[in-house]
C-alpha cells in the first residue's frame, strides 16, 4: 500500500498539524513504511488464533474494599504546603 503526500496532508489537517514541506516528505516515507509493515502482518495466516487485548494474561490487581477509620484531618494536612482551616489551600485556577 502506498500512501500519498496529499493523504498525509489530509491526516495532518485532521490532526490540526501544520507541517513544512520537508516534514510532509519525511512523514510520507515513514507512514508508507508503517503501512507496508501492516500489509505484511495482514498476509499472516491467523486462522484459529483467538483475538487478544493483551499479550500476556492480566488479572485485576485491586484488593477488595475494606472499611477502615479515616486518618483524620490533622494527619491528612500534616505535609500540606498551605492550608485554610481544615482544607488544602491551592492556587486559584478559575477567574
PDB file of N, CA and C in Angstrom:
ATOM      1  N   UNK A   1       0.847  -1.168   0.000  1.00  0.00           N
ATOM      2  CA  UNK A   1       0.000   0.000   0.000  1.00  0.00           C
ATOM      3  C   UNK A   1       0.897   1.236   0.000  1.00  0.00           C
ATOM      4  N   UNK A   2       0.651   2.130  -0.873  1.00  0.00           N
ATOM      5  CA  UNK A   2       1.433   3.355  -0.990  1.00  0.00           C
ATOM      6  C   UNK A   2       0.576   4.521  -0.514  1.00  0.00           C
ATOM      7  N   UNK A   3       1.106   5.319   0.404  1.00  0.00           N
ATOM      8  CA  UNK A   3       0.380   6.494   0.876  1.00  0.00           C
ATOM      9  C   UNK A   3       0.906   7.713   0.122  1.00  0.00           C
ATOM     10  N   UNK A   4       0.039   8.590  -0.220  1.00  0.00           N
ATOM     11  CA  UNK A   4       0.439   9.766  -0.993  1.00  0.00           C
ATOM     12  C   UNK A   4       0.661  10.959  -0.072  1.00  0.00           C
ATOM     13  N   UNK A   5       1.364  11.910  -0.597  1.00  0.00           N
ATOM     14  CA  UNK A   5       1.626  13.141   0.149  1.00  0.00           C
ATOM     15  C   UNK A   5       0.305  13.863   0.479  1.00  0.00           C
ATOM     16  N   UNK A   6      -0.636  13.832  -0.452  1.00  0.00           N
ATOM     17  CA  UNK A   6      -1.914  14.502  -0.194  1.00  0.00           C
ATOM     18  C   UNK A   6      -2.673  13.813   0.933  1.00  0.00           C
ATOM     19  N   UNK A   7      -2.544  12.503   1.065  1.00  0.00           N
ATOM     20  CA  UNK A   7      -3.192  11.793   2.177  1.00  0.00           C
ATOM     21  C   UNK A   7      -2.547  12.182   3.506  1.00  0.00           C
ATOM     22  N   UNK A   8      -1.234  12.336   3.504  1.00  0.00           N
ATOM     23  CA  UNK A   8      -0.538  12.770   4.720  1.00  0.00           C
ATOM     24  C   UNK A   8      -0.969  14.194   5.072  1.00  0.00           C
ATOM     25  N   UNK A   9      -1.087  15.054   4.068  1.00  0.00           N
ATOM     26  CA  UNK A   9      -1.571  16.410   4.306  1.00  0.00           C
ATOM     27  C   UNK A   9      -2.979  16.391   4.913  1.00  0.00           C
ATOM     28  N   UNK A  10      -3.823  15.495   4.401  1.00  0.00           N
ATOM     29  CA  UNK A  10      -5.196  15.374   4.900  1.00  0.00           C
ATOM     30  C   UNK A  10      -5.197  14.932   6.372  1.00  0.00           C
ATOM     31  N   UNK A  11      -4.379  13.935   6.704  1.00  0.00           N
ATOM     32  CA  UNK A  11      -4.293  13.461   8.088  1.00  0.00           C
ATOM     33  C   UNK A  11      -3.762  14.571   8.988  1.00  0.00           C
ATOM     34  N   UNK A  12      -2.772  15.309   8.502  1.00  0.00           N
ATOM     35  CA  UNK A  12      -2.214  16.415   9.288  1.00  0.00           C
ATOM     36  C   UNK A  12      -3.277  17.487   9.524  1.00  0.00           C
ATOM     37  N   UNK A  13      -4.062  17.769   8.516  1.00  0.00           N
ATOM     38  CA  UNK A  13      -5.118  18.775   8.654  1.00  0.00           C
ATOM     39  C   UNK A  13      -6.165  18.303   9.679  1.00  0.00           C
ATOM     40  N   UNK A  14      -6.527  17.018   9.633  1.00  0.00           N
ATOM     41  CA  UNK A  14      -7.481  16.476  10.604  1.00  0.00           C
ATOM     42  C   UNK A  14      -6.939  16.574  12.029  1.00  0.00           C
ATOM     43  N   UNK A  15      -5.621  16.402  12.165  1.00  0.00           N
ATOM     44  CA  UNK A  15      -4.985  16.465  13.487  1.00  0.00           C
ATOM     45  C   UNK A  15      -4.622  17.895  13.872  1.00  0.00           C
ATOM     46  N   UNK A  16      -4.993  18.845  13.031  1.00  0.00           N
ATOM     47  CA  UNK A  16      -4.698  20.264  13.263  1.00  0.00           C
ATOM     48  C   UNK A  16      -3.196  20.510  13.375  1.00  0.00           C
ATOM     49  N   UNK A  17      -2.419  19.834  12.500  1.00  0.00           N
ATOM     50  CA  UNK A  17      -0.969  19.993  12.470  1.00  0.00           C
ATOM     51  C   UNK A  17      -0.568  20.807  11.250  1.00  0.00           C
ATOM     52  N   UNK A  18       0.331  21.728  11.447  1.00  0.00           N
ATOM     53  CA  UNK A  18       0.879  22.491  10.336  1.00  0.00           C
ATOM     54  C   UNK A  18       2.276  21.940  10.067  1.00  0.00           C
ATOM     55  N   UNK A  19       2.443  21.267   8.929  1.00  0.00           N
ATOM     56  CA  UNK A  19       3.710  20.623   8.605  1.00  0.00           C
ATOM     57  C   UNK A  19       4.403  21.350   7.464  1.00  0.00           C
ATOM     58  N   UNK A  20       5.730  21.435   7.563  1.00  0.00           N
ATOM     59  CA  UNK A  20       6.517  22.020   6.478  1.00  0.00           C
ATOM     60  C   UNK A  20       6.629  21.003   5.342  1.00  0.00           C
ATOM     61  N   UNK A  21       7.145  21.449   4.198  1.00  0.00           N
ATOM     62  CA  UNK A  21       7.315  20.541   3.060  1.00  0.00           C
ATOM     63  C   UNK A  21       8.255  19.388   3.400  1.00  0.00           C
ATOM     64  N   UNK A  22       9.331  19.681   4.120  1.00  0.00           N
ATOM     65  CA  UNK A  22      10.273  18.608   4.473  1.00  0.00           C
ATOM     66  C   UNK A  22       9.636  17.623   5.449  1.00  0.00           C
ATOM     67  N   UNK A  23       8.820  18.131   6.378  1.00  0.00           N
ATOM     68  CA  UNK A  23       8.134  17.238   7.313  1.00  0.00           C
ATOM     69  C   UNK A  23       7.114  16.370   6.577  1.00  0.00           C
ATOM     70  N   UNK A  24       6.417  16.950   5.611  1.00  0.00           N
ATOM     71  CA  UNK A  24       5.467  16.157   4.817  1.00  0.00           C
ATOM     72  C   UNK A  24       6.180  15.039   4.079  1.00  0.00           C
ATOM     73  N   UNK A  25       7.339  15.345   3.500  1.00  0.00           N
ATOM     74  CA  UNK A  25       8.106  14.311   2.801  1.00  0.00           C
ATOM     75  C   UNK A  25       8.565  13.223   3.765  1.00  0.00           C
ATOM     76  N   UNK A  26       9.061  13.653   4.930  1.00  0.00           N
ATOM     77  CA  UNK A  26       9.538  12.686   5.938  1.00  0.00           C
ATOM     78  C   UNK A  26       8.401  11.786   6.413  1.00  0.00           C
ATOM     79  N   UNK A  27       7.272  12.407   6.772  1.00  0.00           N
ATOM     80  CA  UNK A  27       6.153  11.629   7.301  1.00  0.00           C
ATOM     81  C   UNK A  27       5.516  10.745   6.231  1.00  0.00           C
ATOM     82  N   UNK A  28       5.542  11.189   4.985  1.00  0.00           N
ATOM     83  CA  UNK A  28       5.013  10.343   3.910  1.00  0.00           C
ATOM     84  C   UNK A  28       5.820   9.056   3.821  1.00  0.00           C
ATOM     85  N   UNK A  29       7.148   9.176   3.867  1.00  0.00           N
ATOM     86  CA  UNK A  29       8.005   7.984   3.838  1.00  0.00           C
ATOM     87  C   UNK A  29       7.804   7.102   5.055  1.00  0.00           C
ATOM     88  N   UNK A  30       7.719   7.723   6.228  1.00  0.00           N
ATOM     89  CA  UNK A  30       7.556   6.944   7.463  1.00  0.00           C
ATOM     90  C   UNK A  30       6.210   6.235   7.503  1.00  0.00           C
ATOM     91  N   UNK A  31       5.145   6.939   7.136  1.00  0.00           N
ATOM     92  CA  UNK A  31       3.818   6.314   7.154  1.00  0.00           C
ATOM     93  C   UNK A  31       3.722   5.215   6.099  1.00  0.00           C
ATOM     94  N   UNK A  32       4.383   5.413   4.965  1.00  0.00           N
ATOM     95  CA  UNK A  32       4.396   4.370   3.948  1.00  0.00           C
ATOM     96  C   UNK A  32       5.086   3.111   4.473  1.00  0.00           C
ATOM     97  N   UNK A  33       6.179   3.296   5.223  1.00  0.00           N
ATOM     98  CA  UNK A  33       6.870   2.158   5.828  1.00  0.00           C
ATOM     99  C   UNK A  33       6.009   1.436   6.845  1.00  0.00           C
ATOM    100  N   UNK A  34       5.283   2.197   7.635  1.00  0.00           N
ATOM    101  CA  UNK A  34       4.393   1.602   8.646  1.00  0.00           C
ATOM    102  C   UNK A  34       3.288   0.799   7.969  1.00  0.00           C
ATOM    103  N   UNK A  35       2.680   1.387   6.942  1.00  0.00           N
ATOM    104  CA  UNK A  35       1.601   0.682   6.243  1.00  0.00           C
ATOM    105  C   UNK A  35       2.116  -0.552   5.505  1.00  0.00           C
ATOM    106  N   UNK A  36       3.339  -0.505   5.000  1.00  0.00           N
ATOM    107  CA  UNK A  36       3.926  -1.686   4.349  1.00  0.00           C
ATOM    108  C   UNK A  36       4.103  -2.808   5.370  1.00  0.00           C
ATOM    109  N   UNK A  37       4.518  -2.460   6.589  1.00  0.00           N
ATOM    110  CA  UNK A  37       4.674  -3.466   7.636  1.00  0.00           C
ATOM    111  C   UNK A  37       3.324  -4.067   8.013  1.00  0.00           C
ATOM    112  N   UNK A  38       2.306  -3.230   8.144  1.00  0.00           N
ATOM    113  CA  UNK A  38       0.964  -3.723   8.464  1.00  0.00           C
ATOM    114  C   UNK A  38       0.477  -4.649   7.350  1.00  0.00           C
ATOM    115  N   UNK A  39       0.793  -4.321   6.121  1.00  0.00           N
ATOM    116  CA  UNK A  39       0.405  -5.168   4.990  1.00  0.00           C
ATOM    117  C   UNK A  39       1.055  -6.549   5.107  1.00  0.00           C
ATOM    118  N   UNK A  40       2.308  -6.597   5.578  1.00  0.00           N
ATOM    119  CA  UNK A  40       2.971  -7.888   5.815  1.00  0.00           C
ATOM    120  C   UNK A  40       2.224  -8.676   6.890  1.00  0.00           C
ATOM    121  N   UNK A  41       1.804  -7.975   7.954  1.00  0.00           N
ATOM    122  CA  UNK A  41       1.069  -8.650   9.024  1.00  0.00           C
ATOM    123  C   UNK A  41      -0.263  -9.189   8.527  1.00  0.00           C
ATOM    124  N   UNK A  42      -0.904  -8.462   7.619  1.00  0.00           N
ATOM    125  CA  UNK A  42      -2.182  -8.913   7.069  1.00  0.00           C
ATOM    126  C   UNK A  42      -2.032 -10.196   6.258  1.00  0.00           C
ATOM    127  N   UNK A  43      -0.834 -10.461   5.771  1.00  0.00           N
ATOM    128  CA  UNK A  43      -0.602 -11.652   4.966  1.00  0.00           C
ATOM    129  C   UNK A  43      -0.476 -12.919   5.822  1.00  0.00           C
ATOM    130  N   UNK A  44      -0.317 -12.767   7.136  1.00  0.00           N
ATOM    131  CA  UNK A  44      -0.160 -13.922   8.019  1.00  0.00           C
ATOM    132  C   UNK A  44      -1.465 -14.700   8.137  1.00  0.00           C
ATOM    133  N   UNK A  45      -1.331 -16.020   8.262  1.00  0.00           N
ATOM    134  CA  UNK A  45      -2.495 -16.879   8.465  1.00  0.00           C
ATOM    135  C   UNK A  45      -2.846 -16.859   9.951  1.00  0.00           C
ATOM    136  N   UNK A  46      -3.951 -16.266  10.276  1.00  0.00           N
ATOM    137  CA  UNK A  46      -4.370 -16.167  11.683  1.00  0.00           C
ATOM    138  C   UNK A  46      -5.578 -17.049  11.979  1.00  0.00           C
ATOM    139  N   UNK A  47      -5.845 -17.995  11.114  1.00  0.00           N
ATOM    140  CA  UNK A  47      -6.966 -18.914  11.311  1.00  0.00           C
ATOM    141  C   UNK A  47      -6.777 -19.680  12.619  1.00  0.00           C
ATOM    142  N   UNK A  48      -7.789 -19.662  13.463  1.00  0.00           N
ATOM    143  CA  UNK A  48      -7.737 -20.412  14.721  1.00  0.00           C
ATOM    144  C   UNK A  48      -7.052 -19.665  15.853  1.00  0.00           C
ATOM    145  N   UNK A  49      -6.589 -18.458  15.623  1.00  0.00           N
ATOM    146  CA  UNK A  49      -5.937 -17.689  16.681  1.00  0.00           C
ATOM    147  C   UNK A  49      -6.985 -16.793  17.341  1.00  0.00           C
ATOM    148  N   UNK A  50      -7.089 -16.918  18.639  1.00  0.00           N
ATOM    149  CA  UNK A  50      -8.081 -16.163  19.391  1.00  0.00           C
ATOM    150  C   UNK A  50      -7.607 -14.714  19.524  1.00  0.00           C
ATOM    151  N   UNK A  51      -8.464 -13.749  19.206  1.00  0.00           N
ATOM    152  CA  UNK A  51      -8.072 -12.340  19.390  1.00  0.00           C
ATOM    153  C   UNK A  51      -7.794 -12.045  20.857  1.00  0.00           C
ATOM    154  N   UNK A  52      -6.787 -11.239  21.106  1.00  0.00           N
ATOM    155  CA  UNK A  52      -6.437 -10.869  22.475  1.00  0.00           C
ATOM    156  C   UNK A  52      -6.329  -9.359  22.589  1.00  0.00           C
ATOM    157  N   UNK A  53      -6.555  -8.862  23.778  1.00  0.00           N
ATOM    158  CA  UNK A  53      -6.371  -7.432  24.017  1.00  0.00           C
ATOM    159  C   UNK A  53      -5.028  -7.166  24.685  1.00  0.00           C
ATOM    160  N   UNK A  54      -4.414  -8.202  25.270  1.00  0.00           N
ATOM    161  CA  UNK A  54      -3.109  -8.071  25.913  1.00  0.00           C
ATOM    162  C   UNK A  54      -2.233  -9.250  25.492  1.00  0.00           C
ATOM    163  N   UNK A  55      -0.947  -8.994  25.422  1.00  0.00           N
ATOM    164  CA  UNK A  55      -0.022 -10.049  25.017  1.00  0.00           C
ATOM    165  C   UNK A  55       0.174 -11.094  26.103  1.00  0.00           C
ATOM    166  N   UNK A  56      -0.023 -10.691  27.352  1.00  0.00           N
ATOM    167  CA  UNK A  56       0.127 -11.614  28.480  1.00  0.00           C
ATOM    168  C   UNK A  56      -1.155 -11.600  29.296  1.00  0.00           C
ATOM    169  N   UNK A  57      -1.458 -12.696  29.995  1.00  0.00           N
ATOM    170  CA  UNK A  57      -2.672 -12.708  30.816  1.00  0.00           C
ATOM    171  C   UNK A  57      -2.611 -11.621  31.887  1.00  0.00           C
ATOM    172  N   UNK A  58      -3.725 -10.981  32.117  1.00  0.00           N
ATOM    173  CA  UNK A  58      -3.784  -9.917  33.120  1.00  0.00           C
ATOM    174  C   UNK A  58      -4.852 -10.260  34.149  1.00  0.00           C
ATOM    175  N   UNK A  59      -4.569  -9.864  35.384  1.00  0.00           N
ATOM    176  CA  UNK A  59      -5.542 -10.046  36.448  1.00  0.00           C
ATOM    177  C   UNK A  59      -5.769  -8.718  37.133  1.00  0.00           C
ATOM    178  N   UNK A  60      -6.917  -8.586  37.729  1.00  0.00           N
ATOM    179  CA  UNK A  60      -7.219  -7.387  38.483  1.00  0.00           C
ATOM    180  C   UNK A  60      -6.330  -7.354  39.718  1.00  0.00           C
ATOM    181  N   UNK A  61      -5.558  -6.291  39.869  1.00  0.00           N
ATOM    182  CA  UNK A  61      -4.627  -6.187  40.990  1.00  0.00           C
ATOM    183  C   UNK A  61      -5.234  -5.487  42.196  1.00  0.00           C
ATOM    184  N   UNK A  62      -6.499  -5.158  42.126  1.00  0.00           N
ATOM    185  CA  UNK A  62      -7.127  -4.451  43.226  1.00  0.00           C
ATOM    186  C   UNK A  62      -7.523  -5.403  44.348  1.00  0.00           C
ATOM    187  N   UNK A  63      -7.431  -4.900  45.536  1.00  0.00           N
ATOM    188  CA  UNK A  63      -7.880  -5.674  46.687  1.00  0.00           C
ATOM    189  C   UNK A  63      -9.352  -5.366  46.933  1.00  0.00           C
ATOM    190  N   UNK A  64     -10.068  -6.217  47.619  1.00  0.00           N
ATOM    191  CA  UNK A  64     -11.464  -5.902  47.940  1.00  0.00           C
ATOM    192  C   UNK A  64     -11.521  -4.710  48.906  1.00  0.00           C
ATOM    193  N   UNK A  65     -12.560  -3.935  48.805  1.00  0.00           N
ATOM    194  CA  UNK A  65     -12.727  -2.795  49.709  1.00  0.00           C
ATOM    195  C   UNK A  65     -12.905  -3.288  51.137  1.00  0.00           C
ATOM    196  N   UNK A  66     -12.195  -2.659  52.048  1.00  0.00           N
ATOM    197  CA  UNK A  66     -12.311  -2.962  53.468  1.00  0.00           C
ATOM    198  C   UNK A  66     -12.606  -1.664  54.202  1.00  0.00           C
ATOM    199  N   UNK A  67     -13.710  -1.568  54.905  1.00  0.00           N
ATOM    200  CA  UNK A  67     -13.981  -0.351  55.672  1.00  0.00           C
ATOM    201  C   UNK A  67     -12.882  -0.126  56.711  1.00  0.00           C
ATOM    202  N   UNK A  68     -12.449   1.127  56.846  1.00  0.00           N
ATOM    203  CA  UNK A  68     -11.412   1.454  57.817  1.00  0.00           C
ATOM    204  C   UNK A  68     -11.641   2.867  58.316  1.00  0.00           C
ATOM    205  N   UNK A  69     -11.065   3.171  59.465  1.00  0.00           N
ATOM    206  CA  UNK A  69     -11.178   4.514  60.017  1.00  0.00           C
ATOM    207  C   UNK A  69     -10.383   5.498  59.165  1.00  0.00           C
ATOM    208  N   UNK A  70     -10.841   6.732  59.128  1.00  0.00           N
ATOM    209  CA  UNK A  70     -10.152   7.796  58.405  1.00  0.00           C
ATOM    210  C   UNK A  70      -8.852   8.155  59.119  1.00  0.00           C
ATOM    211  N   UNK A  71      -7.893   8.724  58.377  1.00  0.00           N
ATOM    212  CA  UNK A  71      -6.636   9.116  59.036  1.00  0.00           C
ATOM    213  C   UNK A  71      -6.786  10.430  59.791  1.00  0.00           C
ATOM    214  N   UNK A  72      -7.868  11.136  59.566  1.00  0.00           N
ATOM    215  CA  UNK A  72      -8.120  12.377  60.285  1.00  0.00           C
ATOM    216  C   UNK A  72      -7.587  13.597  59.557  1.00  0.00           C
ATOM    217  N   UNK A  73      -8.163  14.737  59.861  1.00  0.00           N
ATOM    218  CA  UNK A  73      -7.821  15.986  59.184  1.00  0.00           C
ATOM    219  C   UNK A  73      -6.366  16.371  59.451  1.00  0.00           C
ATOM    220  N   UNK A  74      -5.943  16.323  60.689  1.00  0.00           N
ATOM    221  CA  UNK A  74      -4.579  16.755  61.031  1.00  0.00           C
ATOM    222  C   UNK A  74      -3.517  15.905  60.338  1.00  0.00           C
ATOM    223  N   UNK A  75      -3.693  14.607  60.297  1.00  0.00           N
ATOM    224  CA  UNK A  75      -2.721  13.739  59.633  1.00  0.00           C
ATOM    225  C   UNK A  75      -2.740  13.969  58.116  1.00  0.00           C
ATOM    226  N   UNK A  76      -3.925  14.184  57.558  1.00  0.00           N
ATOM    227  CA  UNK A  76      -4.031  14.410  56.120  1.00  0.00           C
ATOM    228  C   UNK A  76      -3.368  15.723  55.713  1.00  0.00           C
ATOM    229  N   UNK A  77      -3.477  16.741  56.547  1.00  0.00           N
ATOM    230  CA  UNK A  77      -2.925  18.056  56.221  1.00  0.00           C
ATOM    231  C   UNK A  77      -1.531  18.285  56.796  1.00  0.00           C
ATOM    232  N   UNK A  78      -0.944  17.279  57.410  1.00  0.00           N
ATOM    233  CA  UNK A  78       0.341  17.452  58.084  1.00  0.00           C
ATOM    234  C   UNK A  78       1.428  17.980  57.147  1.00  0.00           C
ATOM    235  N   UNK A  79       1.478  17.537  55.921  1.00  0.00           N
ATOM    236  CA  UNK A  79       2.529  17.972  54.986  1.00  0.00           C
ATOM    237  C   UNK A  79       2.021  18.943  53.933  1.00  0.00           C
ATOM    238  N   UNK A  80       0.849  19.483  54.121  1.00  0.00           N
ATOM    239  CA  UNK A  80       0.285  20.424  53.153  1.00  0.00           C
ATOM    240  C   UNK A  80       1.126  21.694  53.125  1.00  0.00           C
ATOM    241  N   UNK A  81       1.501  22.174  51.938  1.00  0.00           N
ATOM    242  CA  UNK A  81       2.279  23.408  51.880  1.00  0.00           C
ATOM    243  C   UNK A  81       1.493  24.605  52.410  1.00  0.00           C
ATOM    244  N   UNK A  82       0.187  24.621  52.146  1.00  0.00           N
ATOM    245  CA  UNK A  82      -0.689  25.666  52.686  1.00  0.00           C
ATOM    246  C   UNK A  82      -2.022  25.032  53.048  1.00  0.00           C
ATOM    247  N   UNK A  83      -2.625  25.581  54.075  1.00  0.00           N
ATOM    248  CA  UNK A  83      -3.938  25.095  54.451  1.00  0.00           C
ATOM    249  C   UNK A  83      -4.798  26.259  54.912  1.00  0.00           C
ATOM    250  N   UNK A  84      -6.091  26.068  54.803  1.00  0.00           N
ATOM    251  CA  UNK A  84      -7.065  27.044  55.289  1.00  0.00           C
ATOM    252  C   UNK A  84      -8.043  26.271  56.152  1.00  0.00           C
ATOM    253  N   UNK A  85      -7.923  26.438  57.454  1.00  0.00           N
ATOM    254  CA  UNK A  85      -8.702  25.694  58.428  1.00  0.00           C
ATOM    255  C   UNK A  85      -8.480  24.193  58.222  1.00  0.00           C
ATOM    256  N   UNK A  86      -9.529  23.459  57.795  1.00  0.00           N
ATOM    257  CA  UNK A  86      -9.372  22.013  57.629  1.00  0.00           C
ATOM    258  C   UNK A  86      -9.345  21.614  56.151  1.00  0.00           C
ATOM    259  N   UNK A  87      -8.819  22.518  55.301  1.00  0.00           N
ATOM    260  CA  UNK A  87      -8.786  22.266  53.860  1.00  0.00           C
ATOM    261  C   UNK A  87      -7.385  22.524  53.304  1.00  0.00           C
ATOM    262  N   UNK A  88      -7.066  21.862  52.189  1.00  0.00           N
ATOM    263  CA  UNK A  88      -5.856  22.192  51.445  1.00  0.00           C
ATOM    264  C   UNK A  88      -6.077  23.534  50.754  1.00  0.00           C
ATOM    265  N   UNK A  89      -5.094  24.397  50.789  1.00  0.00           N
ATOM    266  CA  UNK A  89      -5.192  25.674  50.083  1.00  0.00           C
ATOM    267  C   UNK A  89      -4.384  25.533  48.787  1.00  0.00           C
ATOM    268  N   UNK A  90      -5.052  25.788  47.664  1.00  0.00           N
ATOM    269  CA  UNK A  90      -4.399  25.659  46.353  1.00  0.00           C
ATOM    270  C   UNK A  90      -4.544  26.968  45.580  1.00  0.00           C
ATOM    271  N   UNK A  91      -3.685  27.203  44.592  1.00  0.00           N
ATOM    272  CA  UNK A  91      -3.794  28.423  43.815  1.00  0.00           C
ATOM    273  C   UNK A  91      -5.116  28.457  43.044  1.00  0.00           C
ATOM    274  N   UNK A  92      -5.646  29.647  42.867  1.00  0.00           N
ATOM    275  CA  UNK A  92      -6.889  29.833  42.115  1.00  0.00           C
ATOM    276  C   UNK A  92      -6.631  29.506  40.652  1.00  0.00           C
ATOM    277  N   UNK A  93      -7.496  28.692  40.044  1.00  0.00           N
ATOM    278  CA  UNK A  93      -7.313  28.319  38.642  1.00  0.00           C
ATOM    279  C   UNK A  93      -8.423  28.853  37.745  1.00  0.00           C
ATOM    280  N   UNK A  94      -9.492  29.355  38.315  1.00  0.00           N
ATOM    281  CA  UNK A  94     -10.604  29.898  37.538  1.00  0.00           C
ATOM    282  C   UNK A  94     -10.794  31.349  37.952  1.00  0.00           C
ATOM    283  N   UNK A  95     -10.859  32.203  36.950  1.00  0.00           N
ATOM    284  CA  UNK A  95     -11.058  33.632  37.220  1.00  0.00           C
ATOM    285  C   UNK A  95     -12.509  33.917  37.514  1.00  0.00           C
TER     286      UNK A  95
END
